[in-house]
Amino acid sequence: MKLRRDHLSIDPEKCTGCRRCMIACAMKHHNRIDPDFSCVEVIRFASQDLEMPVICLACETAPCIKVCPMNARIRQANGTVVTNTEVCIGCRACVYICPVGSPRINPATGQTMTCNLCADESEPWCVAACRQERALTLCTEGAASKPAARRAAARSRAGSPRHY
Amino acid sequence: MKLVIIGNGIAGNQVAFDVRKKDRHARITIFSAETVPEYDPCSLPYFLGGECGRTDVFRKTPEDYTTHNIDLVYDSRVVSIDPDAKTITPHAGGQVSYDKLVLAHGGDLFTPPIPGIHNPGVFSCKQLAETEKLAAHNGRSAVVIGSGAIGIEAAEALKRKGYAVHVVELMDWILPSLFDEPTARRLETALKGYGIHVFTGEKVLEIKGTGQVTAVVTDRRTIACDTVVVATGVVPGTALARTAGIDTGRGIPVNRQMQTSVPDIYACGDCVETIDACTGETAMFQLKHNAIEQGQVAARHIVGEKTRYLGAYAFARAHFFSTHAATFGKTQRATDCILGDKRVIEREDKDNYLRVMLLNNQVVGGQAIGTFADGLGLLIGAMWRKDDFMEIAAKMRTTPRGGAVHTWPMLRLGNLLGF
């Protein structure tokens, strides 16, 4: 299977919960060291001692694009879906419909924000921050998916519904 | 191929632009009853409240139609269809022939038979022209009749503009088709906290003032006002199809390829009656995402691709000031007439509230206010997959610490529901 676009591969088994990816994301996109401004969210399941990075997977049939009342969710050239901050009114429809609950709220503006794979960089900053643990890795477009990446993808699949 | 589309709404444009993507030579004509390019009715309350500009309401510009070679006929209502001769007649006269016809004219605002409903000062908030009139109107006190999603959003917008706002709802609680009573009561309290007066279980008897609205009379009180907004729902436009001999019910029934009883005539958007994707029963959800999906399916079938519509689903959000709520699937009231093992899971934490309806241990609907709503998408996924909640509860108990990462969607669901 060849990938049609760049994907982030999430391997929660390797995640140690250090949250360096969140810091890196906030530094890249908001120029501040504050995990609340990150597009990545590492969820901790205390009872199971498990960490789970949640990030926008840019679904093929993204429901957030369809439900946004302001048409602010826009598919980018690199396949990711981002919020147009000029028209977003912060109604959070995209958060509520998201099958993984990934869009995060910018605490300063109330608008939503999701991963754009750091479109202007050679590698997303969260991937660079996670180079040691390799819980977040980038599978580049056209590459045949490695068995390990495929296994990780199968594990982290959220079961997003197909509508037709 | 000559494709004619009646209606310039979300569904009609979706069909036109999707067909154009796959067929460069088709002749596409859209008949619009309005005089503007496609706009998004969901944005109108925010335009009214001044949260976005007039240009942000539009999904297309006039140039989009010319660059895609789509012929858009403004201000042209179609009055009749002749399915045998394959022609339609616009109200200005003349006949236009078609190979494939798409009915996407949507619904009409339901106008309740109240004396004085046509007085000056009575507005609606469903179409751009009406909303612009309301935005240009200078008033101080407004009554919103009906508390559906449009009614609540219009009430918020008018409050933002500095009006004193009263919402009158005939049913027992606000947002009656979207939320159950406990959720709706919390939203009502929140609305009242923002200074919006809410009267539920009241019937509007009369709108007073022939030159200019002066008061609204209900069966319990008289509310002085200078502006009335009618938001009593949308009824599917079936008259055109019925006179053409196409089968109609509450809406226009369509098959899985969005064809009506006449194979060359498709229908999509607010005017159709389709099936619920999760239960398979006949349903009408006049929501934007359903219109888009129906348009995509119709376009694929028109260009000859194999396709099958899985059905519509309910998802709506209620958002005013800093209160956020969302709902999906069935309400408890809608499950009342279904046999089966029913259970309601409720969670409450300060202002946040979650309410999930289970039928035979499967999610059929849910409502949430505040932070619980952030995980509502997981429950929608569980509804699609028909996850068994006994299994999820068992997984929560038996998953070893630090292991079994593959269970994380179940763990998130279990955590959300407080198992």
XYZ file of C-alpha atoms in Angstrom:
583
model
C 0.000 0.000 0.000
C 1.396 3.359 -1.009
C 0.485 6.375 1.033
C -1.305 9.089 -0.889
C -0.085 11.822 1.409
C 2.075 12.334 4.475
C 0.666 10.735 7.567
C 1.538 10.880 11.213
C 1.823 7.406 12.610
C 0.947 7.146 16.284
C 2.283 4.261 18.356
C 0.786 4.674 21.832
C 2.745 1.699 23.168
C 5.925 3.728 22.856
C 4.509 6.938 24.331
C 6.024 7.723 27.709
C 3.766 10.703 28.359
C 6.620 13.229 28.435
C 4.516 15.773 26.486
C 7.510 17.140 24.624
C 5.401 16.919 21.440
C 2.852 19.295 22.974
C 5.555 21.793 23.909
C 7.133 21.523 20.445
C 3.765 22.088 18.729
C 2.958 25.147 20.851
C 6.432 26.571 20.177
C 6.142 26.024 16.444
C 2.636 27.406 15.940
C 2.216 29.900 18.776
C 5.787 30.640 19.755
C 5.210 29.920 23.416
C 5.915 27.126 25.855
C 2.399 26.193 26.922
C 0.868 22.743 26.280
C -2.600 24.331 26.126
C -1.650 25.861 22.766
C -0.689 22.522 21.255
C -2.594 20.710 18.494
C -1.458 17.396 19.957
C -3.068 16.168 23.128
C -1.604 13.367 25.186
C -4.419 11.747 27.135
C -3.556 9.795 30.259
C -5.618 6.835 31.369
C -4.602 6.721 35.024
C -6.345 3.439 35.815
C -4.551 1.635 33.002
C -1.267 3.547 33.273
C -1.511 4.360 29.588
C -0.686 7.464 27.541
C -2.409 8.149 24.244
C -1.399 10.950 21.857
C -4.470 12.291 20.046
C -3.944 14.220 16.855
C -6.019 15.140 13.802
C -5.896 12.224 11.360
C -7.344 14.293 8.476
C -10.062 11.734 7.595
C -10.740 11.134 3.905
C -14.416 11.991 4.473
C -13.789 14.529 7.206
C -17.106 15.214 8.944
C -15.811 18.474 10.438
C -15.715 20.050 6.968
C -19.403 19.267 6.502
C -20.740 20.413 9.859
C -18.845 23.700 10.222
C -21.473 26.475 10.030
C -18.916 29.024 8.832
C -17.167 26.708 6.337
C -13.947 27.398 8.196
C -12.551 23.852 8.035
C -10.450 23.703 4.893
C -8.527 20.843 3.288
C -4.965 21.941 2.587
C -2.799 20.938 -0.383
C -0.858 18.493 1.813
C -4.082 16.680 2.789
C -4.475 18.065 6.279
C -7.615 19.902 7.407
C -7.127 23.189 9.241
C -9.369 25.908 10.662
C -9.542 29.247 8.876
C -9.075 31.577 11.840
C -10.482 34.537 9.904
C -14.024 33.143 9.937
C -14.062 30.592 12.793
C -16.497 31.744 15.480
C -15.553 29.092 18.021
C -18.790 27.106 17.993
C -16.822 23.831 18.416
C -18.978 21.817 15.999
C -15.774 20.243 14.622
C -14.742 19.092 18.108
C -18.100 17.465 18.772
C -18.327 15.577 15.468
C -14.673 14.452 15.406
C -14.416 10.654 15.759
C -11.248 11.023 17.838
C -12.079 14.353 19.483
C -8.894 15.911 18.147
C -9.491 19.640 17.462
C -8.265 21.664 20.407
C -9.442 25.060 21.535
C -7.004 27.939 21.363
C -7.312 29.389 24.884
C -6.586 32.900 23.615
C -9.169 33.118 20.831
C -11.623 30.269 21.499
C -11.155 29.034 17.948
C -10.218 25.467 17.137
C -6.832 24.346 15.883
C -5.638 21.093 14.359
C -2.414 19.631 13.019
C -1.173 20.876 9.627
C 1.888 18.584 9.701
C 4.035 21.743 9.939
C 3.525 22.293 6.216
C 6.460 24.687 5.913
C 8.971 22.382 7.619
C 10.746 19.260 6.393
C 9.475 17.372 9.417
C 6.756 18.164 11.964
C 8.207 19.488 15.199
C 6.347 16.923 17.311
C 8.022 14.130 15.328
C 11.410 15.741 15.897
C 10.632 16.032 19.607
C 9.678 12.358 19.743
C 12.728 11.082 17.850
C 13.988 9.102 20.801
C 10.745 7.361 21.728
C 9.366 7.223 18.153
C 5.767 7.225 19.341
C 5.028 9.852 16.683
C 6.632 9.174 13.312
C 6.062 10.598 9.857
C 5.146 8.230 7.042
C 5.936 10.157 3.888
C 3.835 10.248 0.762
C 4.497 7.485 -1.763
C 6.401 5.331 0.693
C 5.211 1.769 0.989
C 4.117 1.573 4.559
C 6.590 -0.278 6.726
C 5.165 -3.292 8.546
C 5.813 -1.552 11.843
C 4.064 1.610 10.699
C 1.192 -0.464 9.414
C 0.846 -2.268 12.708
C 0.919 1.017 14.551
C -1.688 2.472 12.223
C -3.948 -0.523 12.729
C -3.622 -0.146 16.477
C -4.374 3.540 16.555
C -7.200 3.444 14.072
C -10.190 5.146 15.570
C -12.838 3.538 13.427
C -13.969 6.680 11.735
C -17.304 6.006 10.053
C -17.560 5.822 6.278
C -20.650 7.565 5.123
C -21.083 6.044 1.670
C -25.679 15.562 -20.930
C -27.922 18.375 -19.857
C -28.228 18.667 -16.098
C -30.761 21.031 -14.586
C -30.733 21.753 -10.855
C -33.615 23.467 -9.091
C -32.373 25.304 -6.042
C -29.127 27.082 -5.310
C -28.582 25.802 -1.805
C -25.917 23.577 -0.320
C -27.176 20.351 -1.945
C -27.733 21.881 -5.391
C -24.258 23.375 -5.519
C -22.677 20.178 -4.247
C -24.265 18.279 -7.149
C -23.297 20.922 -9.729
C -19.650 21.229 -8.703
C -19.166 17.480 -8.110
C -20.575 16.669 -11.556
C -18.345 19.346 -13.089
C -15.276 17.782 -11.440
C -15.972 14.467 -13.165
C -17.580 15.569 -16.428
C -16.061 18.558 -18.204
C -18.631 18.630 -21.004
C -21.957 18.399 -19.164
C -24.218 21.409 -19.545
C -25.187 22.414 -16.013
C -27.880 24.953 -15.212
C -28.950 25.981 -11.719
C -32.269 27.757 -11.200
C -32.119 29.905 -8.100
C -35.110 31.562 -6.481
C -32.787 34.124 -4.924
C -30.502 36.764 -6.350
C -27.185 35.827 -4.748
C -24.664 33.010 -5.205
C -24.649 30.075 -2.800
C -24.565 31.044 0.866
C -24.679 29.034 4.035
C -27.924 29.377 6.036
C -26.059 28.094 9.125
C -23.938 31.272 9.112
C -26.865 33.683 8.965
C -27.430 34.034 12.732
C -23.743 34.914 13.124
C -24.008 37.481 10.351
C -27.079 38.872 12.129
C -25.201 39.060 15.428
C -22.255 40.775 13.805
C -19.819 37.936 14.496
C -18.962 37.679 10.821
C -19.268 39.950 7.804
C -21.695 39.577 4.921
C -18.990 38.169 2.631
C -18.216 35.312 5.060
C -21.748 33.981 4.609
C -21.128 33.023 0.991
C -19.731 29.643 -0.009
C -19.292 30.639 -3.644
C -18.653 33.827 -5.594
C -20.251 34.623 -8.966
C -16.825 33.976 -10.557
C -16.828 30.374 -9.270
C -19.817 29.664 -11.476
C -18.274 31.180 -14.603
C -14.889 29.479 -14.133
C -16.626 26.121 -13.681
C -18.904 26.864 -16.646
C -22.072 26.480 -14.598
C -25.048 28.504 -15.738
C -26.735 30.121 -12.741
C -30.157 31.670 -13.396
C -31.030 34.115 -10.631
C -34.502 34.983 -9.403
C -36.212 32.186 -11.274
C -38.743 29.974 -9.541
C -39.624 26.763 -11.320
C -43.414 26.387 -11.442
C -43.878 23.042 -13.147
C -42.103 19.899 -14.309
C -43.168 17.670 -17.172
C -41.421 14.312 -16.549
C -42.655 12.791 -19.843
C -41.421 15.587 -22.100
C -38.436 16.162 -19.753
C -38.953 19.893 -19.512
C -39.368 22.415 -16.718
C -41.107 25.773 -16.772
C -39.690 28.769 -14.856
C -42.122 31.391 -13.597
C -40.951 33.861 -16.255
C -42.209 31.489 -18.948
C -40.491 29.414 -21.599
C -39.501 25.781 -21.334
C -36.133 24.285 -20.502
C -35.349 20.688 -21.384
C -33.165 18.377 -19.315
C -31.604 14.923 -19.383
C -31.252 14.728 -15.609
C -33.095 16.924 -13.144
C -32.140 17.493 -9.511
C -34.700 18.820 -7.046
C -32.717 20.673 -4.401
C -35.095 23.507 -3.636
C -35.078 22.641 0.062
C -37.825 23.620 2.400
C -40.052 26.555 3.109
C -40.212 28.279 6.426
C -43.295 27.057 8.228
C -45.539 30.048 8.822
C -47.908 29.299 11.683
C -51.505 30.523 11.213
C -51.279 33.340 13.755
C -53.260 36.542 13.176
C -50.857 39.328 12.290
C -48.008 37.066 11.132
C -47.564 39.179 7.991
C -47.399 42.520 9.813
C -44.381 44.748 9.229
C -41.802 43.948 11.876
C -42.172 40.173 11.570
C -39.010 38.579 10.199
C -37.408 35.192 9.704
C -33.803 34.071 9.784
C -33.578 31.339 7.174
C -32.858 33.234 3.975
C -30.288 35.904 3.343
C -32.718 38.531 2.048
C -34.941 38.190 5.143
C -31.957 38.192 7.496
C -30.593 41.347 5.892
C -33.938 43.059 6.489
C -33.811 41.961 10.116
C -30.199 43.132 10.455
C -31.150 46.545 9.044
C -34.151 46.821 11.366
C -33.683 49.038 14.392
C -35.564 47.710 17.366
C -35.166 47.373 21.081
C -37.317 44.444 22.093
C -37.736 41.201 20.180
C -39.857 38.071 20.497
C -38.575 34.870 18.912
C -41.400 32.418 18.181
C -40.047 28.879 18.232
C -36.924 27.618 19.898
C -35.281 25.312 17.409
C -31.627 25.739 16.553
C -32.378 28.769 14.361
C -34.562 30.343 17.038
C -31.922 30.037 19.747
C -29.161 31.302 17.469
C -31.316 34.234 16.369
C -32.102 35.024 20.011
C -28.385 35.100 20.830
C -27.660 37.295 17.809
C -30.381 39.799 18.745
C -29.158 39.847 22.346
C -25.688 40.663 21.034
C -27.222 43.539 19.076
C -28.643 44.945 22.298
C -32.262 43.857 22.043
C -34.317 42.670 24.982
C -35.073 39.132 23.792
C -37.982 36.825 24.638
C -38.215 33.254 23.350
C -41.674 31.667 23.201
C -41.867 27.900 22.768
C -45.077 25.912 22.332
C -43.609 22.636 23.600
C -42.644 21.863 27.166
C -38.963 22.647 26.794
C -36.655 24.511 24.424
C -34.986 22.758 21.478
C -37.678 20.065 21.773
C -36.629 17.879 18.864
C -32.929 17.951 19.696
C -32.694 17.664 23.479
C -34.411 15.872 26.328
C -35.939 17.752 29.208
C -33.000 17.589 31.700
C -30.558 18.902 29.098
C -32.969 21.508 27.788
C -33.731 22.796 31.295
C -30.030 23.344 31.898
C -29.741 25.211 28.595
C -32.814 27.240 29.516
C -31.202 28.228 32.804
C -28.056 29.213 30.915
C -30.097 31.296 28.453
C -31.865 33.048 31.302
C -28.467 33.709 32.869
C -27.505 35.662 29.752
C -30.626 37.802 30.138
C -32.811 36.114 27.533
C -36.382 35.523 28.721
C -37.654 32.028 27.939
C -41.331 31.046 28.085
C -42.018 27.363 27.433
C -45.389 25.688 26.996
C -46.943 28.911 25.718
C -48.940 29.380 22.583
C -48.766 32.579 20.593
C -52.324 33.732 19.891
C -51.826 36.990 18.090
C -49.260 39.487 16.876
C -50.590 42.973 17.508
C -49.869 46.135 15.530
C -50.872 46.477 11.895
C -48.531 49.315 10.880
C -45.678 48.165 13.082
C -45.571 45.272 15.550
C -46.381 46.439 19.065
C -46.935 43.264 21.095
C -47.184 39.488 21.005
C -50.123 37.943 22.848
C -49.675 34.422 24.198
C -52.150 32.357 26.196
C -50.494 33.545 29.416
C -49.167 37.041 28.867
C -48.696 39.976 26.520
C -45.132 40.823 25.589
C -44.529 44.329 24.275
C -42.046 44.281 21.418
C -41.139 45.945 18.135
C -39.587 42.939 16.391
C -40.822 39.377 15.913
C -38.691 36.563 14.537
C -40.543 33.473 13.320
C -38.427 30.343 13.720
C -41.040 27.623 13.810
C -39.262 25.134 11.611
C -38.876 24.221 7.989
C -41.301 22.128 5.960
C -39.953 20.310 2.904
C -41.064 21.792 -0.404
C -43.066 18.970 -1.970
C -45.669 20.925 -3.950
C -43.583 21.092 -7.130
C -42.896 17.336 -7.096
C -46.505 16.482 -6.267
C -47.918 18.457 -9.202
C -45.409 16.704 -11.488
C -46.713 13.308 -10.428
C -43.657 12.332 -8.366
C -44.407 10.361 -5.190
C -44.350 12.514 -2.074
C -44.772 11.811 1.594
C -43.680 14.210 4.291
C -40.825 14.988 1.939
C -39.868 13.549 -1.431
C -38.977 9.875 -0.884
C -35.731 8.821 -2.567
C -33.878 5.544 -2.996
C -30.264 4.830 -2.060
C -29.088 6.637 -5.190
C -31.174 9.742 -4.411
C -33.577 9.023 -7.297
C -37.241 9.866 -6.860
C -40.020 7.690 -8.251
C -39.056 9.068 -11.689
C -35.535 7.689 -12.377
C -34.198 10.741 -14.217
C -35.289 13.075 -11.449
C -33.095 13.169 -8.352
C -33.765 14.927 -5.097
C -31.428 15.895 -2.294
C -31.193 18.364 0.530
C -33.907 19.619 2.840
C -36.766 18.453 0.617
C -36.114 14.691 0.768
C -37.336 11.953 3.015
C -34.615 9.360 3.449
C -33.566 6.758 6.000
C -31.768 6.970 9.291
C -28.265 5.540 8.814
C -28.257 3.775 12.167
C -31.782 2.450 12.508
C -32.954 2.203 8.903
C -36.270 3.880 9.618
C -37.695 6.650 7.469
C -36.335 9.928 8.699
C -35.869 13.553 7.807
C -32.880 15.397 9.172
C -32.732 18.783 7.521
C -29.107 19.369 8.353
C -26.192 20.655 6.358
C -23.948 17.596 6.498
C -26.783 15.401 5.200
C -27.394 17.811 2.314
C -23.701 17.679 1.364
C -23.567 13.886 1.489
C -26.808 13.531 -0.474
C -25.446 15.925 -3.093
C -22.257 13.898 -3.393
C -24.191 10.652 -3.856
C -26.535 12.178 -6.450
C -23.569 13.619 -8.391
C -21.776 10.277 -8.445
C -24.850 8.478 -9.693
C -25.489 11.125 -12.359
C -22.005 10.643 -13.837
C -22.547 6.885 -13.812
C -20.515 5.774 -10.807
C -21.684 3.028 -8.517
C -22.746 4.525 -5.235
C -25.037 3.920 -2.324
C -26.270 6.392 0.270
C -25.985 5.014 3.773
C -28.543 7.349 5.253
C -28.865 10.544 7.176
C -27.891 11.118 10.768
C -28.747 13.706 13.323
C -26.003 15.863 14.740
C -26.586 19.378 15.944
C -24.937 21.801 18.279
C -26.397 24.577 20.336
C -23.968 27.361 21.039
C -24.716 30.678 22.639
C -22.263 33.029 24.302
C -19.975 30.726 26.316
C -22.381 27.784 26.613
C -21.658 24.870 24.301
C -23.936 21.896 23.828
C -24.262 19.193 21.238
C -26.604 16.342 20.457
C -26.641 13.364 18.114
C -28.910 10.456 17.302
C -32.171 9.886 19.075
C -33.512 11.646 22.116
C -34.997 9.641 24.944
C -38.444 10.675 23.797
C -37.762 9.250 20.325
C -36.789 5.887 21.831
C -39.937 5.713 23.943
C -41.905 3.876 21.276
C -39.191 1.301 20.556
C -39.193 -2.044 22.351
C -35.936 -3.124 23.913
C -33.677 -2.839 26.892
C -33.267 0.889 27.385
C -30.835 2.635 29.652
C -29.869 6.267 30.149
C -26.385 7.075 31.420
C -26.102 10.504 32.994
C -23.003 12.272 34.250
C -22.901 15.638 35.890
C -20.026 17.774 37.009
C -20.750 21.411 37.833
C -22.091 22.995 34.615
C -21.130 20.025 32.478
C -23.681 17.391 31.683
C -23.693 14.190 29.660
C -26.671 12.067 28.789
C -26.331 8.923 26.669
C -29.209 6.743 25.506
C -28.488 3.039 25.209
C -30.795 0.582 23.489
C -29.869 -3.079 23.931
C -26.460 -1.882 25.176
C -25.774 0.092 21.997
C -25.578 3.865 21.801
C -28.518 5.345 19.935
C -28.181 8.950 20.975
C -26.513 11.393 23.274
C -26.519 14.958 24.486
C -23.823 16.888 26.257
C -23.124 20.324 27.656
C -19.669 21.729 28.329
C -16.521 19.620 28.546
C -18.348 16.305 28.211
C -19.339 17.371 24.703
C -15.681 17.310 23.615
C -15.823 13.508 23.574
C -19.188 13.252 21.868
C -17.545 12.243 18.586
C -16.335 9.036 20.230
C -19.922 8.177 21.095
C -21.025 8.925 17.523
C -18.342 6.471 16.371
C -19.649 3.910 18.853
C -23.154 4.430 17.463
C -21.917 3.785 13.911
C -19.942 0.713 14.930
C -22.762 -0.537 17.197
C -20.303 -1.120 20.051
C -21.594 -3.255 22.878
C -21.309 -1.364 26.126
C -21.290 -4.446 28.314
C -18.102 -5.359 26.485
C -16.631 -1.911 27.037
C -17.402 -2.030 30.741
C -15.789 -5.473 30.919
C -12.709 -4.186 29.062
C -12.393 -1.353 31.566
C -12.276 -3.863 34.396
C -10.029 -6.464 32.823
C -7.456 -4.453 30.827
C -4.084 -4.906 32.548
C -2.110 -1.855 33.550
C 0.296 -0.620 30.901
C -0.772 -3.186 28.359
C -3.306 -3.776 25.642
C -2.895 -0.447 23.909
C -5.278 -1.502 21.164
C -8.186 -1.014 23.550
C -7.686 2.740 23.730
C -10.908 3.741 21.900
C -12.806 1.573 24.374
C -10.856 3.036 27.280
C -11.693 6.564 26.141
C -15.359 5.668 25.801
C -15.355 3.970 29.177
C -13.679 6.963 30.788
C -16.170 9.333 29.181
C -19.095 7.326 30.501
C -17.525 6.924 33.923
C -17.334 3.121 33.927
